[in-house]
Short mmCIF file of C-alpha atoms in Angstrom, two decimals:
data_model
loop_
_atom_site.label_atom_id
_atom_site.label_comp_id
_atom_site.label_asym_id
_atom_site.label_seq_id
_atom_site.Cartn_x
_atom_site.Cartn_y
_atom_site.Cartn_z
CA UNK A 1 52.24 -55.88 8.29
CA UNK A 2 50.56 -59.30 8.93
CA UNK A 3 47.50 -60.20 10.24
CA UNK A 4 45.65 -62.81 11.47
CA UNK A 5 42.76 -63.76 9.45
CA UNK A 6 39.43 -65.39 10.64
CA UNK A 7 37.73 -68.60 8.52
CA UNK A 8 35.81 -66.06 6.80
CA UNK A 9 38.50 -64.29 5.40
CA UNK A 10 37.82 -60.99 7.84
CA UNK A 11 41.17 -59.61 9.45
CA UNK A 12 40.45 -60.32 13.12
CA UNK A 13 43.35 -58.70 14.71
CA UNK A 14 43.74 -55.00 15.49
CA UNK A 15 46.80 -53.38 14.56
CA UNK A 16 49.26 -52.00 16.79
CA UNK A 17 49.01 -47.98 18.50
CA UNK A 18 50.19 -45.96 16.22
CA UNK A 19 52.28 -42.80 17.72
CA UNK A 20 51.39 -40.79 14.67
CA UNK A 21 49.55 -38.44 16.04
CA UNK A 22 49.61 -34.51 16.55
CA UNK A 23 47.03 -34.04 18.84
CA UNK A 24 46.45 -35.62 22.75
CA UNK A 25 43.24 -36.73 23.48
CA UNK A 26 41.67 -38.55 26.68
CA UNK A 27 41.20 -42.56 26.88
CA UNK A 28 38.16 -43.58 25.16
CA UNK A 29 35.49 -45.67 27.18
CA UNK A 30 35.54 -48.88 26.41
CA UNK A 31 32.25 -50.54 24.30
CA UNK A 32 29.79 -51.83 26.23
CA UNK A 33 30.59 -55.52 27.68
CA UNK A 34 29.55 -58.74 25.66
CA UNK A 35 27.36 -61.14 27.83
CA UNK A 36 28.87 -63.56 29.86
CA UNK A 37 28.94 -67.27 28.52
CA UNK A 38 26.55 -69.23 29.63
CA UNK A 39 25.59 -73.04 28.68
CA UNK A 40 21.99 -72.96 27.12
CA UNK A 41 19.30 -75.11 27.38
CA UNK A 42 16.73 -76.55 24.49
CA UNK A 43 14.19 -73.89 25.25
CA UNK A 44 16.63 -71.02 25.40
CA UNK A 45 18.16 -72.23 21.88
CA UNK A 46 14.88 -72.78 20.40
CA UNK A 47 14.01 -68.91 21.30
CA UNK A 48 17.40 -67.61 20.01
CA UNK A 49 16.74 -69.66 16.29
CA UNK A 50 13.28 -67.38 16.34
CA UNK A 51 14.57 -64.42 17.32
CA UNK A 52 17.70 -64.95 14.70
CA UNK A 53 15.11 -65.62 12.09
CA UNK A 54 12.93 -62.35 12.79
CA UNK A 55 16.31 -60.47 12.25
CA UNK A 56 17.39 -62.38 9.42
CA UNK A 57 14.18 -60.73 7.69
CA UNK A 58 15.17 -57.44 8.49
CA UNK A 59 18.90 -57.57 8.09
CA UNK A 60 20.10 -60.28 6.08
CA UNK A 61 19.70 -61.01 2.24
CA UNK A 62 17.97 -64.10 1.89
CA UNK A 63 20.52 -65.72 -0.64
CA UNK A 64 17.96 -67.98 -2.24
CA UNK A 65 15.45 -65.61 -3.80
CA UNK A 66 15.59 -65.88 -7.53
CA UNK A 67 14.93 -62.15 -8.41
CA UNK A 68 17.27 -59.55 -6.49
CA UNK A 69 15.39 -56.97 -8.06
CA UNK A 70 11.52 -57.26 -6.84
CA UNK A 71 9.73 -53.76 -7.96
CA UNK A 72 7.63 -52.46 -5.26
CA UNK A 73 3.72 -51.93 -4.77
CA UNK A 74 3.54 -48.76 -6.35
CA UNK A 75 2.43 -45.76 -4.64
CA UNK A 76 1.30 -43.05 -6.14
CA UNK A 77 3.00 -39.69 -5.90
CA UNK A 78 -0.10 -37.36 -5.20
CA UNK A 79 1.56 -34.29 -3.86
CA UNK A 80 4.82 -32.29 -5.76
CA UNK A 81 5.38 -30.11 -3.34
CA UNK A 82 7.53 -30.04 -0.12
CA UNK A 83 8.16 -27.83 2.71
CA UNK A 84 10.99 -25.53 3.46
CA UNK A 85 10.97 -25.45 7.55
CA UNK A 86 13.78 -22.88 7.44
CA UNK A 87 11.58 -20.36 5.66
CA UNK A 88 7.68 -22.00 5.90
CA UNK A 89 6.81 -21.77 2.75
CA UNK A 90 6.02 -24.73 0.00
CA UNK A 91 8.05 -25.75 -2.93
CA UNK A 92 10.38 -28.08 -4.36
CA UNK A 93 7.76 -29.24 -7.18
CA UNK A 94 10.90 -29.73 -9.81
CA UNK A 95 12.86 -31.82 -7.55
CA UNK A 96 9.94 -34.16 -6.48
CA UNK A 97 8.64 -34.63 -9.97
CA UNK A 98 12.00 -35.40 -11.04
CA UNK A 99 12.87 -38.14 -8.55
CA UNK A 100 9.14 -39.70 -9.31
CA UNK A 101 9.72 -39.92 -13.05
CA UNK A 102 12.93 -41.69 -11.71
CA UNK A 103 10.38 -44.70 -10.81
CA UNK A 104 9.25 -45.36 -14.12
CA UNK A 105 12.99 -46.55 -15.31
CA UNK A 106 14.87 -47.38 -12.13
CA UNK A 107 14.30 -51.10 -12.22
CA UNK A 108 14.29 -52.26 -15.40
CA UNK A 109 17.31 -53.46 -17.39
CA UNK A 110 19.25 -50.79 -19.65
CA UNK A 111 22.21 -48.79 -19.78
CA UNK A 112 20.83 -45.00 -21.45
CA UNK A 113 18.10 -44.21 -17.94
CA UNK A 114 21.70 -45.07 -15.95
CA UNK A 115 24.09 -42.20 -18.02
CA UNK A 116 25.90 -45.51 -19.06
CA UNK A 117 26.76 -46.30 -22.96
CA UNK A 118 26.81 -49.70 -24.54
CA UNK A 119 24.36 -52.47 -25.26
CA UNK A 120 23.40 -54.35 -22.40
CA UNK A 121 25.27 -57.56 -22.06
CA UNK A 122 27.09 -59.67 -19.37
CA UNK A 123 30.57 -58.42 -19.17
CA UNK A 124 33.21 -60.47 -18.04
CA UNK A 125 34.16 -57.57 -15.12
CA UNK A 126 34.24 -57.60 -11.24
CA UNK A 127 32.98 -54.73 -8.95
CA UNK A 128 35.11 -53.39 -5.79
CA UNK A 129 32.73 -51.83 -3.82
CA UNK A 130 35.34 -49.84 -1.01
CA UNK A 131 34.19 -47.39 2.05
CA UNK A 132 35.57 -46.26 5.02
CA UNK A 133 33.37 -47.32 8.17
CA UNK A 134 33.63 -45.30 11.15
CA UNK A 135 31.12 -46.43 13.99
CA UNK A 136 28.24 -46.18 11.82
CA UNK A 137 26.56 -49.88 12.22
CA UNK A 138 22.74 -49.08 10.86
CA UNK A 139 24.12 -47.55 7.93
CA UNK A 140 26.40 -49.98 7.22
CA UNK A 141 23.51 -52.53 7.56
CA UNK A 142 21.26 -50.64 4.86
CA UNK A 143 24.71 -50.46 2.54
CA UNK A 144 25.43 -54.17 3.09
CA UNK A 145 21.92 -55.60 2.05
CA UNK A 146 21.81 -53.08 -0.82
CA UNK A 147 25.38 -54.09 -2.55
CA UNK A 148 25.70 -57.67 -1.16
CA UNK A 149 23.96 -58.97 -4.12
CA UNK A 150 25.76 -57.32 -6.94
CA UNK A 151 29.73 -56.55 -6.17
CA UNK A 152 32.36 -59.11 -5.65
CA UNK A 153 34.24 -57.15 -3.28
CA UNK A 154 33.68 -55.18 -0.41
CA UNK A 155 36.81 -53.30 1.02
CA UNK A 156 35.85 -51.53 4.88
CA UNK A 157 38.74 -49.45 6.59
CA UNK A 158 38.29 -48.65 9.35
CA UNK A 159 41.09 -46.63 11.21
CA UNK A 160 42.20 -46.81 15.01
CA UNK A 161 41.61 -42.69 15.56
CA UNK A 162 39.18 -40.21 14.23
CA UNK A 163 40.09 -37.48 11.52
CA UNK A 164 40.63 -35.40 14.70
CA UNK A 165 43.39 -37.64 16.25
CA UNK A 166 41.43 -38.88 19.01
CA UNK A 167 41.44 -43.05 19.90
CA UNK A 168 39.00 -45.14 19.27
CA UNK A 169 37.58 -48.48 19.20
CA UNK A 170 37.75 -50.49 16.33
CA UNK A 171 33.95 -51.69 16.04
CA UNK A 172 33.50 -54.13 12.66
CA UNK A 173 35.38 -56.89 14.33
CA UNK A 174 33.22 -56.58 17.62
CA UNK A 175 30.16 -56.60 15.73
CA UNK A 176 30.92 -58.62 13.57
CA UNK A 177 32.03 -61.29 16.92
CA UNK A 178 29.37 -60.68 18.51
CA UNK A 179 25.72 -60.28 16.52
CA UNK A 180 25.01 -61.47 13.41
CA UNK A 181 23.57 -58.83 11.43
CA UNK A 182 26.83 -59.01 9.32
CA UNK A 183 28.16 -62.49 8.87
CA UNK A 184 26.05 -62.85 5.69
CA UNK A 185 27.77 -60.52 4.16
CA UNK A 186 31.40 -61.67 5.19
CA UNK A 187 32.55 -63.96 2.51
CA UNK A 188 32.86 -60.28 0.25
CA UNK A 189 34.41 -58.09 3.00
CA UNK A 190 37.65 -57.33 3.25
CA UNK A 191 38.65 -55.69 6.58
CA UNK A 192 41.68 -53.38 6.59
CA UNK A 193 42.61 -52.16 9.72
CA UNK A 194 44.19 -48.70 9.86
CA UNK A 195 46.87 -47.13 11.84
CA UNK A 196 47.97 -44.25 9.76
CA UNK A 197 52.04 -46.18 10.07
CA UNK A 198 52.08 -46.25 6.22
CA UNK A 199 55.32 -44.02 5.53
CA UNK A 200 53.42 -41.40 3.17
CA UNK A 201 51.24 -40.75 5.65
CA UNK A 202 53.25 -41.08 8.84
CA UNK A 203 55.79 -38.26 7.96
CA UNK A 204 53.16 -36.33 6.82
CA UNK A 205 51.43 -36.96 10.42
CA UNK A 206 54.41 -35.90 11.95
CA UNK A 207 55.04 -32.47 10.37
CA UNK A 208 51.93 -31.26 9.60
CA UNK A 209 51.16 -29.02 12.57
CA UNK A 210 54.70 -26.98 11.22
CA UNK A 211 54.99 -27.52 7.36
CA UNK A 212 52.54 -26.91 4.15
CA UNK A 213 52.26 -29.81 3.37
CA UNK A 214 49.23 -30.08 1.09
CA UNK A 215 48.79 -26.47 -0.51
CA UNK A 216 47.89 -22.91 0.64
CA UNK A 217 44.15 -23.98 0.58
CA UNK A 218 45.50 -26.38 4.15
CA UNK A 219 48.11 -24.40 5.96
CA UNK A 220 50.05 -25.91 8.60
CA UNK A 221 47.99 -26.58 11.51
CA UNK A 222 45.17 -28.70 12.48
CA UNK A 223 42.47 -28.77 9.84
CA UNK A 224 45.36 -29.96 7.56
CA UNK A 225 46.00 -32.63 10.24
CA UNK A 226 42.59 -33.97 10.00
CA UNK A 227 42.45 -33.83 6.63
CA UNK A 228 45.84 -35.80 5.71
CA UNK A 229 44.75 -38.74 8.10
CA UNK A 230 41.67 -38.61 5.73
CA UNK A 231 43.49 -38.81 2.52
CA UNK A 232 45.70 -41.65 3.66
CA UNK A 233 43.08 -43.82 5.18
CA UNK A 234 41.00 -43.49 1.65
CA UNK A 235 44.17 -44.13 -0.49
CA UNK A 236 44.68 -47.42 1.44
CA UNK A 237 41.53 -48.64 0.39
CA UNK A 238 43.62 -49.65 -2.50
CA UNK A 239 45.39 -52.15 -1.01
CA UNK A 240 42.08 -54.47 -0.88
CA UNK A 241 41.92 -54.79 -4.62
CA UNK A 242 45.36 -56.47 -5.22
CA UNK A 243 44.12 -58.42 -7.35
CA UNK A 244 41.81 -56.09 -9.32
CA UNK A 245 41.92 -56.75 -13.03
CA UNK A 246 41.89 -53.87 -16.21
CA UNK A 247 38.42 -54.65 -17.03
CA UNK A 248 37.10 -54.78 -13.49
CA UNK A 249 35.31 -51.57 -11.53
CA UNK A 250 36.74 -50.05 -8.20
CA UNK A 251 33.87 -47.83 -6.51
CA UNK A 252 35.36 -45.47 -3.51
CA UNK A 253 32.71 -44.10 -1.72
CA UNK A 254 31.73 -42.82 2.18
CA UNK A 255 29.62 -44.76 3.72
CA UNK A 256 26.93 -42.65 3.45
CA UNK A 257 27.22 -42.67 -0.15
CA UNK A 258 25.13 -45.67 -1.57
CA UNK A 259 24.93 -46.71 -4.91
CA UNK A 260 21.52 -48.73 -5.82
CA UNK A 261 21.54 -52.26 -6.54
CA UNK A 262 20.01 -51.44 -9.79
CA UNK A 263 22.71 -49.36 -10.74
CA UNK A 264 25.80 -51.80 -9.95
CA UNK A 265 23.77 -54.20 -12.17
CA UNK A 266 24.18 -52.13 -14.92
CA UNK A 267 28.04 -51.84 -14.39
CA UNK A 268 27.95 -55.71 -14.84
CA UNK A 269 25.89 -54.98 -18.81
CA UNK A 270 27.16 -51.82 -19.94
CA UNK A 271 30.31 -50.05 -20.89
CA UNK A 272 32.18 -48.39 -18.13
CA UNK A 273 33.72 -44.86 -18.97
CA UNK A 274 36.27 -44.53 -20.87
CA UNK A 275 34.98 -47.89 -22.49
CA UNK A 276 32.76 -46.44 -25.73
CA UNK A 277 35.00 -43.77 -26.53
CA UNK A 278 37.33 -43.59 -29.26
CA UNK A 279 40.75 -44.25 -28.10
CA UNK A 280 39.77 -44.75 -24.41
CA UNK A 281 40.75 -47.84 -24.31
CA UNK A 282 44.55 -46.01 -24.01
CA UNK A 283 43.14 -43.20 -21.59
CA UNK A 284 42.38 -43.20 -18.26
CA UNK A 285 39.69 -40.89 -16.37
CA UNK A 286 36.51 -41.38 -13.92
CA UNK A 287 33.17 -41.61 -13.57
CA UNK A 288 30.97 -39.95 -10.85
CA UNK A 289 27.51 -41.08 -10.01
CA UNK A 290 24.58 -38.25 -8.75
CA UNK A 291 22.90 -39.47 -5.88
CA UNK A 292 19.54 -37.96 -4.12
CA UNK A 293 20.79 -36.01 -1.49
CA UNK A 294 19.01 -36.58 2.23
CA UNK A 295 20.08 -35.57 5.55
CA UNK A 296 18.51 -37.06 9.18
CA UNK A 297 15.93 -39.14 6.77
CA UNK A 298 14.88 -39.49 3.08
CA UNK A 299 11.90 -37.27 3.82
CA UNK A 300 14.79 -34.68 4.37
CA UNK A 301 16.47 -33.46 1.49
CA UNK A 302 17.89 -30.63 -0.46
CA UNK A 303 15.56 -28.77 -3.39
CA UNK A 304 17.93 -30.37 -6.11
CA UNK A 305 17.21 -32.82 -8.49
CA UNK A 306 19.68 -34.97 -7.29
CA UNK A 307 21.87 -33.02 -4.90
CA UNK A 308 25.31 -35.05 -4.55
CA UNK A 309 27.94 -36.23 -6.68
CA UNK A 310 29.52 -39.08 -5.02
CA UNK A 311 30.53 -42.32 -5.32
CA UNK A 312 32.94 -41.98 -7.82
CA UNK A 313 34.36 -45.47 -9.78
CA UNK A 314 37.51 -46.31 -12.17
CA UNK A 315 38.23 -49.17 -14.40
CA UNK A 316 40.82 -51.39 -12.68
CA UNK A 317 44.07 -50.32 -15.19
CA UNK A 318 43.46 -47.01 -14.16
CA UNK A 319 43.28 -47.09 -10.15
CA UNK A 320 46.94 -47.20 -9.48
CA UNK A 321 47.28 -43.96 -12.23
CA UNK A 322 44.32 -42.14 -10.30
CA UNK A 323 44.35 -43.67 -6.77
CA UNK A 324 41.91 -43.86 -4.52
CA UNK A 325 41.85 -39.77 -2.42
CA UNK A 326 41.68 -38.41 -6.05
CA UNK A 327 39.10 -40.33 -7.61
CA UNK A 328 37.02 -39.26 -5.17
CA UNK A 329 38.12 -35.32 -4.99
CA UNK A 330 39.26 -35.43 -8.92
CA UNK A 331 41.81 -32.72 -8.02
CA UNK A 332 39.87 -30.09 -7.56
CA UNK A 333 42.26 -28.40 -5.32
CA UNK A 334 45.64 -30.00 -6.26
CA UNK A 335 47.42 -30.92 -3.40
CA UNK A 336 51.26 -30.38 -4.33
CA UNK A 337 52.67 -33.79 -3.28
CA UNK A 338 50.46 -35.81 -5.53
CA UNK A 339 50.55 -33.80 -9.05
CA UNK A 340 47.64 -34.43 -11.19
CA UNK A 341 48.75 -36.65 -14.12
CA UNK A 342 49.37 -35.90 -17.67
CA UNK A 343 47.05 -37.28 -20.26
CA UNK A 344 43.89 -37.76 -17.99
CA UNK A 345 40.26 -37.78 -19.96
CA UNK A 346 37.81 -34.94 -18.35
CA UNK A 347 35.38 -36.59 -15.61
CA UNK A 348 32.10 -38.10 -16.91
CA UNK A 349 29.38 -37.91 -15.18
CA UNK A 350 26.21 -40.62 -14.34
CA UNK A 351 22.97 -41.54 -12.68
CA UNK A 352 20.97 -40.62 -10.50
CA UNK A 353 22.12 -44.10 -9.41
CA UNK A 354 21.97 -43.93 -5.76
CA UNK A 355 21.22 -41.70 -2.25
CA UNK A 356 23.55 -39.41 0.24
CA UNK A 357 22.35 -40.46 3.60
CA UNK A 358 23.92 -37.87 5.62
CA UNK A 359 23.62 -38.18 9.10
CA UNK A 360 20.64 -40.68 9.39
CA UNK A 361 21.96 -41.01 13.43
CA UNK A 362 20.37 -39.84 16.36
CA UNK A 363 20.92 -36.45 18.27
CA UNK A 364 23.75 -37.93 19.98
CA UNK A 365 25.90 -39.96 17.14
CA UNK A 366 25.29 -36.57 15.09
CA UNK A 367 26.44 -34.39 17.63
CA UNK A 368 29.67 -36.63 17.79
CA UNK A 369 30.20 -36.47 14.25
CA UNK A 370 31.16 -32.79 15.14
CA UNK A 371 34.31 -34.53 17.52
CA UNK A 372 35.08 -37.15 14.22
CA UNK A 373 34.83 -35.53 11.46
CA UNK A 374 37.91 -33.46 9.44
CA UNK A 375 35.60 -30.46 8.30
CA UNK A 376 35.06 -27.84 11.02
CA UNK A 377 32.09 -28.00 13.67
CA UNK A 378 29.25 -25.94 13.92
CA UNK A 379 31.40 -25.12 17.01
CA UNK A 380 34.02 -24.44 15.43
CA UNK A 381 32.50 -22.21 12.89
CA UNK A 382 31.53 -19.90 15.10
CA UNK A 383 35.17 -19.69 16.47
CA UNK A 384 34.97 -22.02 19.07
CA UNK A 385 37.91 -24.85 19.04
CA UNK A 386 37.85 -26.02 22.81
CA UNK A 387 36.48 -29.35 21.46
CA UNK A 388 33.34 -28.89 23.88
CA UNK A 389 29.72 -29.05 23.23
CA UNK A 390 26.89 -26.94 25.42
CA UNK A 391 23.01 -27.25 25.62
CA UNK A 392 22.63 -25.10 22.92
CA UNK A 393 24.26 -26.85 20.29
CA UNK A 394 22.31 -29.99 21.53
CA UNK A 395 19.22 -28.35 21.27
CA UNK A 396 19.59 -26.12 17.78
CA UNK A 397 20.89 -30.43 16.34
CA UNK A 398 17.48 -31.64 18.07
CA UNK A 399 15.88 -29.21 15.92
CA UNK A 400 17.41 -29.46 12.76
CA UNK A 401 16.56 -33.11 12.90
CA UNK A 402 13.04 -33.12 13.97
CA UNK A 403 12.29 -30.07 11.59
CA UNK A 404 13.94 -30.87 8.27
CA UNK A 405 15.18 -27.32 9.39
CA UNK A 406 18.79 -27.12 8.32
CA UNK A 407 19.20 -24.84 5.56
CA UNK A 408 16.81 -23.03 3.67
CA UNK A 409 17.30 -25.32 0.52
CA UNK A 410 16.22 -28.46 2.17
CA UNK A 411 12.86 -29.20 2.28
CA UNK A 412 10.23 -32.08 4.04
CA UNK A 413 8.24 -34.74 1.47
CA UNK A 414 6.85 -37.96 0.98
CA UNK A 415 9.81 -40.49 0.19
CA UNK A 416 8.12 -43.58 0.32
CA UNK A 417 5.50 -42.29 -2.44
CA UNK A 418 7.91 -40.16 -4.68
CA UNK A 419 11.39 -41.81 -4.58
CA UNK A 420 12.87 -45.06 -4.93
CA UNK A 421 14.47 -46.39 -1.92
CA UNK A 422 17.21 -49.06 -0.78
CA UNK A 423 16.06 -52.16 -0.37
CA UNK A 424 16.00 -52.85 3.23
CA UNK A 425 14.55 -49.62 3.85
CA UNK A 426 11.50 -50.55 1.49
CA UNK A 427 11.39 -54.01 2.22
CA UNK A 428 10.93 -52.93 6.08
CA UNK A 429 9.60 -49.35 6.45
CA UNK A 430 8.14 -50.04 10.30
CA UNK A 431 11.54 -51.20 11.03
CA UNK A 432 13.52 -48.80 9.69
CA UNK A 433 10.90 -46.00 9.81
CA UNK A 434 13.87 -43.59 11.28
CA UNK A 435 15.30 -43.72 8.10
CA UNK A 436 12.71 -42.70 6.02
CA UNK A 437 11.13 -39.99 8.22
CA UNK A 438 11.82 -37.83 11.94
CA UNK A 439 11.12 -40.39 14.69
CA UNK A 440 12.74 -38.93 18.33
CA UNK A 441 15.34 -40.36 19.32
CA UNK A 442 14.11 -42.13 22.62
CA UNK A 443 11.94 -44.02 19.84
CA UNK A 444 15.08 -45.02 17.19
CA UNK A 445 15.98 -48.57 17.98
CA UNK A 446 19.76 -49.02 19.48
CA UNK A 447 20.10 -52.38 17.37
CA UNK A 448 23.64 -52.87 18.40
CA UNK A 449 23.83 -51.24 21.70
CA UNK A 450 25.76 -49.04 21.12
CA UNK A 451 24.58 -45.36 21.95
CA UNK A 452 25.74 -45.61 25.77
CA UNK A 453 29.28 -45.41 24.21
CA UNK A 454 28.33 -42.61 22.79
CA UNK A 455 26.71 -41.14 25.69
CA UNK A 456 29.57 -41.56 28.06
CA UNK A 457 32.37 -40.16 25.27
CA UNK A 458 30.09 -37.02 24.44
CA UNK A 459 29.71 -36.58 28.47
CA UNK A 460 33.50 -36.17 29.39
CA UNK A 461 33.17 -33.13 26.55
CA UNK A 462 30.15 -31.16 27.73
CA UNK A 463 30.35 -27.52 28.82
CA UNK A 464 27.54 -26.35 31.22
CA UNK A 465 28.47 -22.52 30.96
CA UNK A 466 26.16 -21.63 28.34
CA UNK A 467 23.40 -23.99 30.67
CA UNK A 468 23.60 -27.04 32.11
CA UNK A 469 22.85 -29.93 30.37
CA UNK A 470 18.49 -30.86 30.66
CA UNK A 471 20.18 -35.04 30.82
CA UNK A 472 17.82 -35.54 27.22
CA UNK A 473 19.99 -36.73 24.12
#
């Protein structure tokens, strides 16, 4: 399909409608308006060059720092013990010791405090960072300014519905049109577009509300719906590494899922599973990276030492074998029209090299996330598929956030003191202070604008019979 590409290499043009879809769904509002032009004066360019500078300090990388890899002011972890909202009572002393010890190796050079093998030298090897971006702008800021530095590649998708089947706008090329927060970052990105017309997933699209199409784990029907358009959209993250070499390193990750700058360094110095083990240099399998898990904020997170298992990364002869959807899921529920192949080494594991930042949004963005996302609702859980939302459920998310309170296995501590953190987020804690702990949300910055969208979609699916809606997101 061609495209039209921008100077920067960025694909600028969106794709056609697809017709792909199974489900109908109302007309999405359209984003907010960009200003009208206007010519500007001296004074009014002079205040734009300060204003751009203030946000090149909190968004941009500056590209002329010598060391990437500055190791905070240290602050002392005084207190290993958190607090589980959901029950009241303290805990979580294992966990926090263990991501404080983290500290003590996370940014100096090596390959053994990482879960990697080898000596540490500069390999001749490439890193494809890929991710599919939904509407999530601050969290693709944080992600940005924390992989810039050390990948060669950055592949975004972004597709033209949600996992649900529902239209939307396609927001990287608007953003990236009309701020610049991201044009620092764009001579790495590759943009991809996606309209679900790839054949694969096009017949699939078209028969799975009948057929089995997947397995008896995803009987025909919606959830298996949602779930294909997933699959396809991360196995075209592919085509943006074309030109991948054997040697090189193809991360697939969510969005949310960030690796630390630290750690891609060491992908650059150290062997690269199955590099190191006899005869892997014929084999193919994958490596997984643990990452802290945190939901709403890092001072949220679940009583594990690390509590994820995501990204996932292959050597570049071994993507096409593997693909993208099953590097990430590693067959653990084979889906019968992609057969696991023969000959595959068992999954190594690595890390902690990185964070889960699971729903670091406001009330709102989370509460669309239910209307987005291919898993089942809370809603929807409770047997409830009328794709509505009521007070309640706004409330019981306004809670969850503001308590830490979302199962009785996450717990409430000190990030900043007892866990490393990306760089933008340590660099800038008052600016980015919603990330790192509960702030309400008519105190979390809108930096792009963005949350009357959200606003007006979430609106047009509200349902006042279980009480009418107190007009607070």
């Amino acid at each position: 399909k061609s495209s039209t590409l921008g100077s920067d290499g960025i694909i600028l043009k969106d794709p056609p409608e697809s017709s792909a879809t199974t489900s109908t769904s109302i007309s999405p509002p359209p984003l907010p308006p960009l200003p009208p032009y206007e010519p500007k004066g001296k004074e009014q360019l002079e205040q734009e060059a300060a204003e751009k500078e203030k946000k090149r300090k909190i968004t941009a990388i500056a590209l002329t720092d010598q060391d990437l890899f500055t190791v905070p002011v240290h602050r002392e972890c005084k207190v290993f013990e958190g607090k589980f909202h959901n029950t009241g009572k303290k805990g979580g002393h294992g966990t926090i010791k263990y991501r404080d010890r983290t500290q003590k190796d996370w940014y100096e050079k090596g390959c053994k405090q990482w879960g990697l093998t080898g000596e540490w030298s500069q390999r001749d090897r490439k890193i494809y960072y890929s991710f599919m971006f939904a509407d999530e702008a601050e969290i693709l800021n944080v992600v940005l300014h924390e992989i810039y530095p050390v990948v060669d590649v950055i592949i975004i998708l972004e597709c033209t519905t949600t996992w649900q089947g529902e239209k939307k706008p396609l927001f990287f090329p608007k953003l990236n049109q009309s701020m610049e927060t991201f044009k620092p970052y764009a001579d790495k990105i590759r943009y991809i577009p996606y309209d679900f017309e790839d054949p694969r997933t096009a017949d699939f699209l078209s028969r799975c509300m009948s057929e089995e199409l997947a397995g008896p784990n995803w009987p025909p029907g919606i959830m298996q719906c949602r779930w294909i358009r997933q699959w396809g959209a991360r196995d075209y993250l592919v085509h943006g590494a074309k030109d991948i070499r054997p040697h090189d390193v193809f991360i697939v990750a969510d969005l949310d899922e960030l690796l630390a700058r630290e750690y891609l360094r060491a992908l650059h110095h150290c062997d690269v599973y199955p590099e190191g083990v006899e005869g892997g240099e014929n084999k193919c399998g994958r490596m997984g990276v643990f990452t802290f898990g945190h939901k709403y904020y890092f001072d949220c997170t679940v009583d594990r030492p690390h509590g994820h298992y995501h990204p996932n990364l292959v050597l570049g002869r071994c993507l096409n074998v593997i693909g993208a959807e099953e590097l990430k899921r590693w067959w653990g529920e084979p889906k019968k029209y992609f057969p696991k192949p023969e000959g595959l080494l068992d999954s190594k594991m690595s890390g902690p090299g990185g964070w889960h930042m699971h729903s670091f949004l406001s009330t709102a963005r989370v509460l669309w996330k239910w209307f987005s996302r291919s898993g089942r609702s809370a809603r929807e859980h409770r047997g409830k598929w009328d794709n509505r939302w009521d007070q309640e459920d706004l409330v019981t998310i306004r809670k969850q956030r503001e308590k830490c309170d979302e199962q009785k296995t996450f717990l409430s501590f000190d990030s900043e003191a007892c866990e490393p953190l990306p760089h933008l987020i340590r660099e800038h804690p008052a600016d980015w202070a919603h990330f790192i702990r509960y702030v309400p949300d008519e105190k979390i910055p809108d930096l792009y604008g963005l949350q009357p969208w959200y606003h007006e979609r979430l609106l047009q699916k509200r349902d006042d019979s279980a009480g009418k809606f107190d007009g607070k997101w």
